[in-house]
XYZ file of C-alpha atoms in Angstrom:
735
model
C 83.680 74.043 72.731
C 80.813 75.742 71.067
C 77.873 76.034 73.484
C 74.823 76.925 71.067
C 72.280 74.353 72.512
C 70.920 74.214 76.222
C 73.225 72.077 78.551
C 72.063 68.506 79.156
C 73.404 66.201 81.804
C 77.183 66.529 82.118
C 79.984 65.894 84.615
C 79.333 68.930 86.679
C 75.910 67.548 87.538
C 77.593 65.123 89.852
C 77.989 67.819 92.395
C 80.612 66.022 94.267
C 82.775 68.921 94.462
C 80.848 71.767 92.846
C 77.998 73.114 94.716
C 79.488 72.563 98.045
C 81.023 75.202 100.416
C 84.812 75.197 100.185
C 87.286 77.467 102.034
C 89.042 79.700 99.752
C 92.258 78.319 98.138
C 93.801 82.056 98.290
C 92.547 82.513 101.924
C 95.601 81.290 103.770
C 97.792 83.232 101.718
C 95.882 86.568 102.219
C 95.585 86.111 106.084
C 99.148 85.473 106.460
C 100.310 88.236 104.353
C 102.154 85.811 101.852
C 99.940 86.750 98.681
C 102.190 89.196 96.686
C 99.810 92.023 95.431
C 101.107 94.242 92.628
C 103.538 96.474 94.793
C 104.802 93.413 96.560
C 106.698 91.576 93.903
C 109.863 92.431 95.693
C 111.962 89.431 94.340
C 110.817 89.295 90.951
C 113.289 91.356 89.492
C 116.386 93.115 90.931
C 117.334 96.666 91.654
C 113.778 97.817 92.023
C 113.035 101.729 92.089
C 110.043 103.759 92.997
C 107.852 106.269 91.125
C 105.519 108.944 92.551
C 103.024 110.437 90.419
C 102.477 114.252 90.152
C 98.583 115.176 89.503
C 97.402 118.332 87.989
C 96.419 121.038 90.276
C 93.776 122.247 87.678
C 90.813 120.387 86.153
C 90.751 122.242 82.786
C 93.354 124.343 80.923
C 96.978 123.953 80.088
C 100.445 123.687 81.695
C 102.352 126.881 80.739
C 105.785 125.986 82.412
C 106.889 123.067 84.402
C 110.324 123.323 86.332
C 112.001 120.039 87.160
C 115.370 121.578 88.215
C 114.934 121.261 92.065
C 113.321 117.657 91.562
C 116.239 116.623 89.504
C 118.727 117.677 92.132
C 117.102 116.074 94.927
C 118.656 113.049 96.486
C 118.161 109.825 94.898
C 116.223 111.007 91.822
C 116.876 108.779 88.905
C 114.483 110.131 86.240
C 111.485 112.393 85.754
C 108.879 111.507 82.895
C 106.673 114.339 81.534
C 104.613 114.616 78.375
C 107.682 116.376 76.921
C 109.953 113.417 77.182
C 107.748 110.592 77.374
C 107.665 110.083 73.670
C 104.452 109.528 71.535
C 101.696 108.070 73.365
C 98.114 107.254 72.259
C 94.835 106.759 74.163
C 93.789 103.181 75.121
C 90.660 101.799 73.555
C 89.150 101.638 77.187
C 90.329 105.021 78.455
C 88.348 108.347 78.014
C 91.220 110.573 79.084
C 94.817 110.616 78.250
C 96.732 108.772 81.231
C 99.538 111.153 80.906
C 98.559 114.759 80.629
C 100.358 117.979 79.248
C 100.357 120.489 78.078
C 96.429 120.203 77.950
C 94.731 119.018 81.149
C 91.483 117.159 80.853
C 90.534 116.740 84.489
C 91.901 117.310 88.097
C 94.649 115.153 89.292
C 95.448 113.861 85.728
C 99.111 112.506 85.908
C 101.565 115.186 84.473
C 104.731 113.808 85.698
C 106.271 110.913 87.587
C 109.367 111.025 89.819
C 111.612 108.165 89.843
C 113.971 107.555 92.902
C 115.932 104.912 94.856
C 113.370 105.011 97.594
C 109.518 105.730 97.829
C 110.180 108.603 100.530
C 112.940 110.158 97.948
C 110.462 110.218 94.985
C 107.706 111.613 96.952
C 109.870 114.329 98.412
C 111.245 115.160 94.743
C 107.793 115.322 93.434
C 106.911 117.895 95.944
C 109.650 120.106 94.408
C 108.124 119.950 90.802
C 107.060 123.478 89.983
C 104.120 123.847 87.546
C 102.449 127.036 86.128
C 99.029 126.791 84.763
C 96.607 128.795 82.554
C 93.275 127.763 84.078
C 90.238 127.667 81.854
C 86.416 127.624 82.764
C 85.270 124.391 83.139
C 81.926 122.370 83.279
C 81.377 120.837 86.688
C 77.595 121.131 87.514
C 75.554 118.313 86.335
C 72.251 120.071 87.145
C 73.195 123.166 84.977
C 74.693 121.133 82.099
C 71.897 118.632 81.796
C 69.636 121.425 80.854
C 71.206 121.374 77.345
C 72.684 117.957 77.318
C 71.483 115.887 74.148
C 69.877 112.599 74.435
C 72.275 109.616 74.020
C 71.266 106.306 72.293
C 72.273 103.117 73.979
C 74.245 101.566 71.257
C 74.902 101.882 67.695
C 71.866 101.793 65.400
C 69.494 102.328 68.265
C 67.092 105.534 68.675
C 67.920 108.099 71.325
C 64.389 107.253 73.083
C 63.472 103.662 73.490
C 59.811 103.179 72.668
C 57.210 100.588 73.157
C 53.442 101.374 72.472
C 52.405 104.845 73.101
C 53.525 105.790 76.595
C 52.181 109.570 76.590
C 48.460 108.488 75.788
C 48.497 105.464 78.156
C 49.902 107.477 80.934
C 47.536 110.357 80.365
C 44.491 107.962 80.567
C 45.874 105.918 83.452
C 43.617 106.277 86.744
C 46.338 106.078 89.094
C 49.904 107.697 88.325
C 53.118 108.829 89.968
C 55.738 111.277 88.626
C 58.816 111.528 90.685
C 62.320 112.528 90.435
C 65.392 110.977 92.090
C 69.085 111.715 92.251
C 72.119 109.619 93.086
C 75.844 111.204 93.490
C 79.012 110.337 92.355
C 80.526 107.436 93.925
C 84.218 106.183 94.451
C 85.316 102.508 94.265
C 87.824 103.080 97.148
C 89.099 99.321 96.995
C 91.802 98.575 99.731
C 94.469 97.956 97.503
C 95.655 101.158 95.533
C 96.048 101.020 91.597
C 99.547 99.735 91.777
C 102.011 98.411 88.945
C 105.619 97.321 88.870
C 107.099 97.429 85.309
C 110.380 95.894 84.027
C 111.706 96.193 80.535
C 113.945 93.406 78.817
C 114.949 94.902 75.415
C 111.813 96.119 73.762
C 109.459 93.878 76.003
C 107.794 94.923 79.135
C 106.163 93.157 81.966
C 103.838 94.721 84.209
C 102.917 93.124 87.618
C 99.818 95.212 88.111
C 96.540 95.147 89.745
C 94.023 94.788 86.813
C 90.834 92.904 86.525
C 90.725 92.073 82.904
C 94.277 91.182 81.683
C 93.583 90.667 77.919
C 91.944 93.930 77.736
C 94.869 95.529 79.727
C 97.434 93.936 77.836
C 95.909 95.180 74.414
C 95.665 98.716 75.998
C 99.152 98.905 77.369
C 100.435 98.080 74.083
C 98.375 100.644 72.213
C 99.205 103.397 74.577
C 103.096 102.782 74.238
C 102.645 102.227 70.651
C 104.493 98.547 70.768
C 103.299 95.229 69.753
C 101.046 93.340 72.085
C 103.469 90.274 71.899
C 105.761 92.574 73.653
C 103.788 93.183 76.686
C 103.120 90.890 79.480
C 100.694 91.347 82.395
C 100.851 89.563 85.651
C 98.284 89.824 88.505
C 97.781 86.702 90.523
C 96.294 88.564 93.544
C 93.832 91.879 93.502
C 92.916 93.669 96.451
C 89.627 94.580 95.177
C 88.481 96.273 91.918
C 84.662 96.881 91.712
C 84.889 97.870 88.092
C 87.681 100.525 89.044
C 90.534 98.178 87.664
C 88.714 97.060 84.664
C 90.852 99.186 82.577
C 94.580 100.188 82.369
C 95.049 103.425 84.339
C 97.832 105.595 85.166
C 99.964 103.669 87.421
C 100.599 101.089 84.627
C 101.524 103.404 81.899
C 103.565 105.685 84.029
C 105.533 102.639 85.564
C 106.270 101.485 82.198
C 107.669 104.833 81.003
C 109.420 105.284 84.418
C 111.228 102.039 84.003
C 112.422 102.851 80.511
C 113.579 106.250 81.610
C 115.445 105.089 84.635
C 116.825 101.845 83.017
C 115.766 99.714 85.786
C 112.395 98.373 87.276
C 109.969 100.784 88.756
C 106.953 100.401 90.862
C 104.165 103.023 91.237
C 101.097 103.157 93.504
C 98.609 105.836 93.433
C 98.315 107.640 96.435
C 94.700 107.599 98.034
C 93.582 111.078 96.668
C 94.533 110.061 93.133
C 92.549 107.050 93.295
C 89.520 109.236 93.563
C 90.196 112.031 91.060
C 92.644 110.315 88.759
C 91.105 107.064 88.066
C 87.324 106.447 87.558
C 83.939 106.768 89.402
C 80.412 105.949 89.375
C 78.748 109.153 87.798
C 76.058 110.999 89.476
C 72.430 110.780 88.038
C 69.320 112.687 87.686
C 66.416 110.303 87.098
C 62.727 110.883 86.355
C 60.069 107.961 86.716
C 56.473 108.054 85.530
C 54.164 105.033 86.088
C 50.432 104.809 85.198
C 48.350 101.867 86.409
C 44.664 100.584 86.532
C 43.087 100.994 90.010
C 43.609 97.141 90.429
C 47.385 97.632 90.269
C 48.386 96.665 86.539
C 50.873 98.795 85.042
C 49.833 100.371 81.873
C 52.479 102.740 81.312
C 56.149 103.341 82.728
C 58.859 105.831 81.657
C 62.301 105.961 83.151
C 64.603 108.782 82.060
C 67.978 109.419 83.104
C 70.699 112.031 82.985
C 74.470 111.786 83.655
C 77.723 113.382 82.788
C 81.324 112.560 81.394
C 84.189 113.748 80.018
C 84.061 114.228 76.095
C 84.002 110.897 74.422
C 82.671 109.183 77.504
C 79.299 107.548 77.995
C 76.337 107.586 80.252
C 75.499 105.876 83.358
C 72.857 103.426 81.962
C 70.336 103.789 84.868
C 67.365 102.893 82.946
C 68.577 99.428 81.706
C 66.735 97.396 84.370
C 63.499 99.414 83.625
C 63.462 97.659 79.981
C 63.269 94.355 81.407
C 61.862 94.536 85.068
C 58.189 94.755 84.917
C 55.413 94.238 82.470
C 53.457 97.163 80.975
C 52.460 97.586 77.127
C 53.451 101.209 76.869
C 57.203 102.107 77.808
C 59.667 104.872 77.389
C 63.155 105.004 78.311
C 66.039 107.550 77.465
C 69.478 108.993 78.698
C 71.009 112.197 78.345
C 74.704 112.762 78.484
C 76.178 115.972 79.643
C 79.823 116.829 78.980
C 81.494 117.329 82.320
C 85.131 118.152 83.128
C 85.385 116.141 86.098
C 87.454 112.774 86.376
C 86.321 110.040 84.182
C 82.888 108.151 84.902
C 82.988 104.607 84.084
C 81.985 101.274 85.491
C 81.426 100.531 89.158
C 79.876 97.404 90.663
C 76.634 96.760 88.693
C 76.927 99.851 86.471
C 73.223 100.955 85.412
C 71.241 98.753 87.638
C 72.760 99.738 90.793
C 71.692 103.502 90.648
C 68.851 102.731 88.346
C 67.183 100.468 90.836
C 67.775 102.799 93.769
C 65.126 105.215 91.778
C 62.914 102.402 90.226
C 62.245 100.589 93.394
C 61.544 103.704 95.373
C 58.981 104.693 92.574
C 57.397 101.156 92.673
C 56.986 101.516 96.488
C 55.322 105.017 95.902
C 53.020 103.538 93.328
C 52.022 100.543 95.622
C 51.193 103.103 98.491
C 49.218 105.228 95.945
C 47.184 102.112 94.778
C 46.878 100.942 98.777
C 48.529 97.826 97.792
C 51.083 95.712 99.476
C 54.482 96.419 97.690
C 55.435 93.044 97.493
C 52.181 91.895 96.067
C 52.373 94.942 93.562
C 55.642 93.645 92.134
C 54.211 90.221 92.030
C 51.177 91.456 90.005
C 53.283 93.076 87.481
C 55.954 90.167 86.930
C 56.757 89.106 83.206
C 58.187 85.826 82.122
C 59.183 87.489 78.672
C 61.240 90.672 77.648
C 58.601 93.318 77.801
C 60.071 94.842 74.787
C 60.273 91.782 72.889
C 57.460 89.461 74.120
C 58.581 86.560 71.625
C 61.803 86.366 73.863
C 61.099 84.545 77.039
C 63.408 84.484 80.030
C 65.741 81.541 80.317
C 64.992 81.416 84.175
C 63.031 83.894 86.175
C 62.279 83.481 89.869
C 61.616 86.854 91.035
C 58.134 85.985 92.372
C 59.643 83.298 94.617
C 62.525 85.492 95.737
C 59.943 87.935 96.810
C 57.480 85.539 98.305
C 60.089 83.532 100.229
C 61.823 86.569 101.247
C 58.551 88.083 102.535
C 57.827 85.037 104.478
C 61.420 84.638 105.900
C 61.771 88.227 106.873
C 58.280 88.522 108.695
C 57.072 90.935 106.209
C 53.427 90.455 107.167
C 54.381 92.149 110.596
C 55.114 95.248 108.738
C 52.831 98.429 109.449
C 51.492 99.555 106.220
C 50.905 102.952 107.749
C 54.369 104.762 108.233
C 55.660 106.006 111.476
C 53.635 103.619 113.718
C 56.204 101.433 115.245
C 58.620 102.587 117.973
C 61.223 100.850 120.057
C 62.220 103.186 122.895
C 63.742 106.249 121.097
C 63.609 104.534 117.739
C 61.267 104.543 115.094
C 61.248 101.074 113.180
C 60.291 100.423 109.688
C 60.557 97.573 107.087
C 61.267 98.081 103.401
C 61.829 95.931 100.466
C 62.864 96.095 96.899
C 63.545 93.818 93.964
C 66.891 93.095 92.698
C 67.837 92.560 89.097
C 71.229 92.025 86.922
C 71.788 90.631 83.744
C 73.665 87.692 83.026
C 76.501 88.194 80.321
C 78.083 85.491 78.161
C 81.677 86.062 77.046
C 84.315 83.728 75.386
C 86.527 82.176 77.955
C 89.857 79.990 77.407
C 92.091 77.971 79.796
C 94.689 75.270 79.624
C 94.484 72.207 81.621
C 97.319 69.579 82.132
C 97.992 66.535 84.188
C 101.245 65.276 85.161
C 102.870 61.907 86.074
C 101.888 62.399 89.814
C 98.317 62.796 88.837
C 98.402 66.650 89.482
C 95.881 68.856 87.350
C 96.927 72.104 86.641
C 94.824 74.832 85.309
C 96.308 77.975 83.709
C 94.174 81.023 82.687
C 94.787 84.702 82.640
C 91.314 84.958 84.678
C 91.771 87.025 87.816
C 90.578 86.729 91.340
C 89.749 90.259 92.838
C 88.809 88.861 96.193
C 85.666 86.672 94.699
C 87.041 83.171 95.277
C 87.931 82.534 91.575
C 90.796 80.321 92.444
C 88.302 78.011 94.425
C 85.686 77.645 91.969
C 88.061 77.115 88.945
C 89.623 74.108 91.136
C 86.265 72.992 92.226
C 85.333 72.719 88.142
C 88.525 70.985 87.506
C 88.176 68.538 90.371
C 84.792 67.657 89.453
C 85.343 67.286 85.609
C 88.623 65.298 85.976
C 87.400 63.231 88.768
C 90.171 64.042 91.176
C 90.136 65.619 94.835
C 90.477 69.368 95.277
C 94.106 69.043 96.731
C 95.188 67.527 93.266
C 94.376 70.700 91.461
C 96.617 73.586 91.164
C 95.246 76.969 89.793
C 97.361 79.563 87.920
C 95.677 82.840 87.118
C 96.449 86.379 86.304
C 99.102 85.998 83.656
C 98.801 87.296 80.118
C 100.846 84.372 78.806
C 98.029 82.222 79.698
C 94.880 81.608 77.619
C 92.632 84.555 77.508
C 89.578 84.458 79.871
C 86.589 86.519 80.394
C 88.188 88.247 83.044
C 86.461 89.723 86.342
C 83.721 92.199 85.826
C 80.085 92.614 85.318
C 79.318 89.486 87.461
C 80.267 87.402 84.340
C 83.453 86.112 85.792
C 82.306 82.981 87.567
C 80.154 81.362 84.999
C 82.234 82.220 81.947
C 85.693 81.337 83.304
C 84.557 78.032 84.836
C 82.850 77.081 81.630
C 86.165 77.704 79.767
C 87.933 75.571 82.351
C 85.113 72.936 81.777
C 85.869 72.987 78.017
C 89.480 72.506 78.410
C 88.859 69.653 80.913
C 86.671 67.900 78.605
C 89.099 68.140 75.716
C 91.843 66.748 78.128
C 89.413 63.783 78.793
C 89.439 63.045 75.272
C 93.198 63.063 75.163
C 93.487 60.645 78.271
C 90.858 58.355 76.817
C 92.380 58.290 73.450
C 95.884 57.480 74.991
C 94.541 54.730 77.113
C 92.643 53.159 74.219
C 89.059 53.975 75.595
C 85.847 55.022 73.920
C 85.816 58.726 74.959
C 82.112 58.551 74.980
C 82.101 55.707 77.226
C 84.363 56.819 80.185
C 84.253 57.689 83.803
C 86.586 59.953 85.516
C 86.241 59.499 89.570
C 88.865 58.926 92.286
C 91.707 59.778 90.253
C 91.215 57.110 87.721
C 89.471 56.688 84.367
C 87.331 53.879 83.478
C 85.668 52.115 80.850
C 83.765 48.878 81.132
C 86.009 46.658 83.204
C 89.222 48.566 82.551
C 90.505 51.447 84.815
C 93.895 53.051 84.995
C 95.103 56.038 87.157
C 95.311 59.523 85.631
C 98.901 59.631 86.653
C 99.574 56.446 84.659
C 97.553 57.832 81.687
C 99.533 61.176 81.594
C 102.964 59.354 81.628
C 106.403 61.059 82.269
C 105.724 63.630 79.723
C 102.147 64.437 81.031
C 99.054 65.686 78.653
C 97.565 68.901 78.213
C 94.660 70.508 76.614
C 93.521 73.930 75.831
C 90.062 74.983 74.762
C 87.610 77.765 75.224
C 83.950 78.087 75.805
C 82.283 79.825 72.662
C 78.768 80.946 72.772
C 75.981 80.660 70.069
C 72.988 82.812 70.049
C 71.117 81.324 73.052
C 71.707 84.664 74.721
C 70.020 86.410 71.883
C 66.957 83.749 71.782
C 66.480 83.918 75.659
C 66.853 86.794 78.264
C 69.311 85.710 80.859
C 69.022 87.626 84.092
C 69.394 87.197 87.656
C 66.942 88.336 90.547
C 66.638 88.813 94.099
C 64.225 90.164 96.880
C 65.873 92.450 99.372
C 64.437 93.199 102.668
C 65.575 95.564 105.250
C 64.525 96.628 108.919
C 65.857 99.952 110.060
C 65.628 101.991 113.224
C 65.458 106.055 112.897
C 66.452 107.878 116.366
C 63.380 110.266 116.610
C 65.596 113.031 118.165
C 68.453 112.982 115.759
C 67.273 111.345 112.630
C 70.129 108.969 112.570
C 69.538 105.821 110.803
C 70.685 102.404 111.996
C 70.178 99.149 110.128
C 68.883 96.541 112.178
C 68.637 93.530 109.733
C 68.866 92.451 106.123
C 67.916 89.626 104.276
C 68.578 88.746 100.394
C 67.025 85.974 98.585
C 68.789 85.419 95.326
C 68.047 83.407 91.992
C 71.496 83.011 90.141
C 71.535 79.881 88.380
C 73.778 77.278 89.994
C 75.769 78.236 93.004
C 79.259 76.962 92.556
C 80.676 77.626 96.185
C 77.744 78.607 98.511
C 80.466 79.920 101.083
C 82.094 82.419 98.747
C 78.947 83.335 96.932
C 77.267 84.212 100.312
C 80.443 86.384 101.070
C 80.030 88.115 97.850
C 76.346 88.870 98.495
C 76.790 90.293 102.060
C 79.682 92.340 100.752
C 77.381 93.734 98.098
C 74.639 94.312 100.772
C 77.224 96.244 102.743
C 78.040 98.267 99.732
C 74.365 99.008 99.346
C 74.316 100.268 102.825
C 77.051 102.591 101.966
C 75.404 103.877 98.749
C 72.142 104.420 100.638
C 73.170 106.450 103.641
C 76.639 107.930 103.568
C 78.580 107.451 100.154
C 78.718 110.912 98.091
C 81.740 112.388 96.470
C 81.418 116.047 97.050
C 82.203 118.215 93.931
C 83.641 121.567 94.262
C 81.982 123.252 91.297
C 84.429 126.161 91.351
C 87.531 124.216 90.574
C 86.339 120.906 89.307
C 87.525 118.101 91.716
C 86.177 115.751 94.350
C 86.725 117.321 97.771
C 86.649 114.169 100.086
C 89.203 112.215 98.267
C 90.536 110.081 100.963
C 89.015 107.308 103.155
C 88.979 109.940 106.096
C 86.262 111.998 104.482
C 84.720 109.527 101.948
C 82.539 107.668 104.293
C 81.677 103.911 103.729
C 80.171 101.323 106.338
C 82.210 99.862 108.940
C 81.622 96.854 111.139
C 79.339 98.654 113.720
C 76.970 99.891 110.986
C 76.229 96.304 109.763
C 74.174 94.137 111.790
C 72.609 90.602 110.937
C 72.711 89.717 107.573
C 71.272 86.573 105.981
C 71.462 85.206 102.394
C 69.202 82.776 100.793
C 69.900 81.030 97.286
C 66.980 79.388 95.501
C 67.548 76.255 93.943
C 68.043 76.860 90.289
C 70.211 75.661 87.455
C 70.112 77.421 84.072
C 70.817 75.284 81.242
C 71.014 78.266 78.567
C 73.712 79.810 80.376
C 76.627 77.540 79.917
C 77.703 74.059 80.902
C 78.153 75.072 84.350
C 74.345 76.144 84.455
C 75.432 78.913 86.550
C 75.038 82.737 86.323
C 76.539 85.474 88.337
C 75.641 86.854 91.726
C 78.377 89.262 92.999
C 76.603 92.515 91.760
C 72.934 91.049 92.195
C 73.718 91.522 96.058
C 73.859 95.267 95.604
C 71.039 95.808 93.156
C 68.014 96.991 94.887
C 69.524 97.416 98.425
C 69.516 101.181 98.505
C 66.080 101.291 97.656
C 65.069 98.681 100.117
C 66.532 100.957 102.803
C 64.898 104.224 101.597
C 61.570 102.474 101.770
C 62.307 101.180 105.480
C 63.304 104.492 106.356
C 59.975 105.869 104.976
C 58.034 103.226 106.761
C 59.660 104.162 109.938
C 59.286 107.675 109.612
C 56.713 108.750 106.833
C 59.423 111.024 105.242
C 60.059 110.184 101.871
C 63.775 111.041 100.458
C 64.415 110.540 96.684
C 67.930 112.040 96.913
C 70.960 109.893 97.918
C 72.458 109.442 100.205
C 69.817 109.620 102.959
C 71.685 111.737 105.369
C 69.842 112.873 108.588
C 69.681 116.638 107.334
C 67.119 115.392 104.729
C 64.420 114.047 107.091
C 65.295 115.598 110.392
C 62.987 118.587 110.270
C 60.005 116.343 109.025
C 60.297 113.440 111.581
C 56.986 112.902 113.484
C 56.726 115.072 116.580
C 57.829 113.230 119.590
C 54.949 112.455 121.912
């Protein structure tokens, strides 16, 4: 199905199933422990063995000697894989570093060996017997130091390294009111509950991987490329994934080492990365150093805005695109954005929930508050004044839908923003300094081809098959809703099969593109199946209604089961997009509001309440969408107040590489959270008229918390996380 004109009225608009809150189909399996995750396919193949990954003890240098004798002689050991015996491997298209290192080492905890044994305990014990000698070389681990000479990095091919509109320098120099501030965000870890894990089994020259991967088609291609085998010889299976946040977008060490271990041992092998390797061996959100300059007239109109960011990655990697939202967020005739990329020998930096916008808004939305204060304006009104309904860099391109003003104004009204004291450090509640803060949220809507196969059997059961994944986002449910709505059946008549590379390739889960694109692909396949049913029943496909498990045309109707017959019917199709995404800027928006308390004696920050008002197209399942947003809001609390990977700048690794030391919010940190979805359909986005929402709930939250802390204390902190040591000495004196 080609989608190249705005959607008109279609079967989804009936909203009998879509748009209503539904319990998650996978919920009962997950809560009862019967949903098999990657490591838990115990009965899929017999004679399973266990692999344990040995990570490099240095960050840069080379292996000079590796002694496997003691490990090979250990009880239960079946095989040991190293770069010496793994055969020729190449690097996947989506990997920055090799997934098996040696003799050259590219980063700390890069995999250098896999020990395969009869039991996990035997594999772990034997792995501790592997002896490795290294020749360490000097590495680059300090972002501040390396950015001093780092080059500018263009955001895409054929683009200038500095993106300019108008004459920023002249406009900024002439502006009567200006700010020029610097902000930093630290390295962050995904730290999802399910580790990176894979079980691999070979059948001749074909390999099947039960794995934890968000993008099945991408993963299949990279496994094939890395191992040097045809794509048709690779099958990935991932029906359930215990969290991803971007850390499982790409094939990682667990998949490749499991495949190599299974070939070496001659039997299926399962590998789960131990928690420390998840921090140093996989990917993380890179730290940023950002500078923002804003110039405005005295009445608050922005005339000049510049956002410059620097980050680092391994050779061949890319920058954290923290300036992306600034190119689109607010009006202003004179604009400048740029990025610098330093080469660092730290573990790979890559996508983490809302890459670019999440850390970028942590800076931009503090800067907007600073500017509003300097102007003597309310922060909400300042943002509303500088709203734009067109792409500021390409004014001829309008937004498909942009309800940022409505998000901000409805949020302010619902949150009681009028009660906020504009002067900081004025409100107390016992020993607590109390403040309110807000920020705008922004995340782009991305369109990606997505396919599905839909069939109906002689019992009237509709079965959907697509390689789309569910990473805890409720994909099973919204796909079932889509099929039920389009085919005119109840939800209990729909079976959804996901996460198998033998199914048609979907958009996959990432970038908040999964929901809209995957359901649009299912819709396309359903519409093709409707045509097949109408043709078989002798109906005019342009004049049929599907409802109550039947297909009707005029005075005639038959059940879908009868139309399917004993052989059943099926259809396969994909949603393919035209140029609507280029003609219209498609984005999602939010208004985030937070109230905090800061202990006037200790500086400890406590969140008191939070609100997110979101405009993200049609909400397919309000229940799971709300869960996605409150989860993202919680993630924003972590980024603002506690999350930070501590870099050992001597030896090049993340010190706090476990959940005991890498702090994330717990239940006691999170108070009342409220989510409001504005009534919006975006006919330019897809036949579903939906957009993404999972990352929007994160974008802007950190800055809203930072602004609330400033309002409570009068202390402006521009370096995340906002730990008590950064403002304790500056807190108002206790009366």
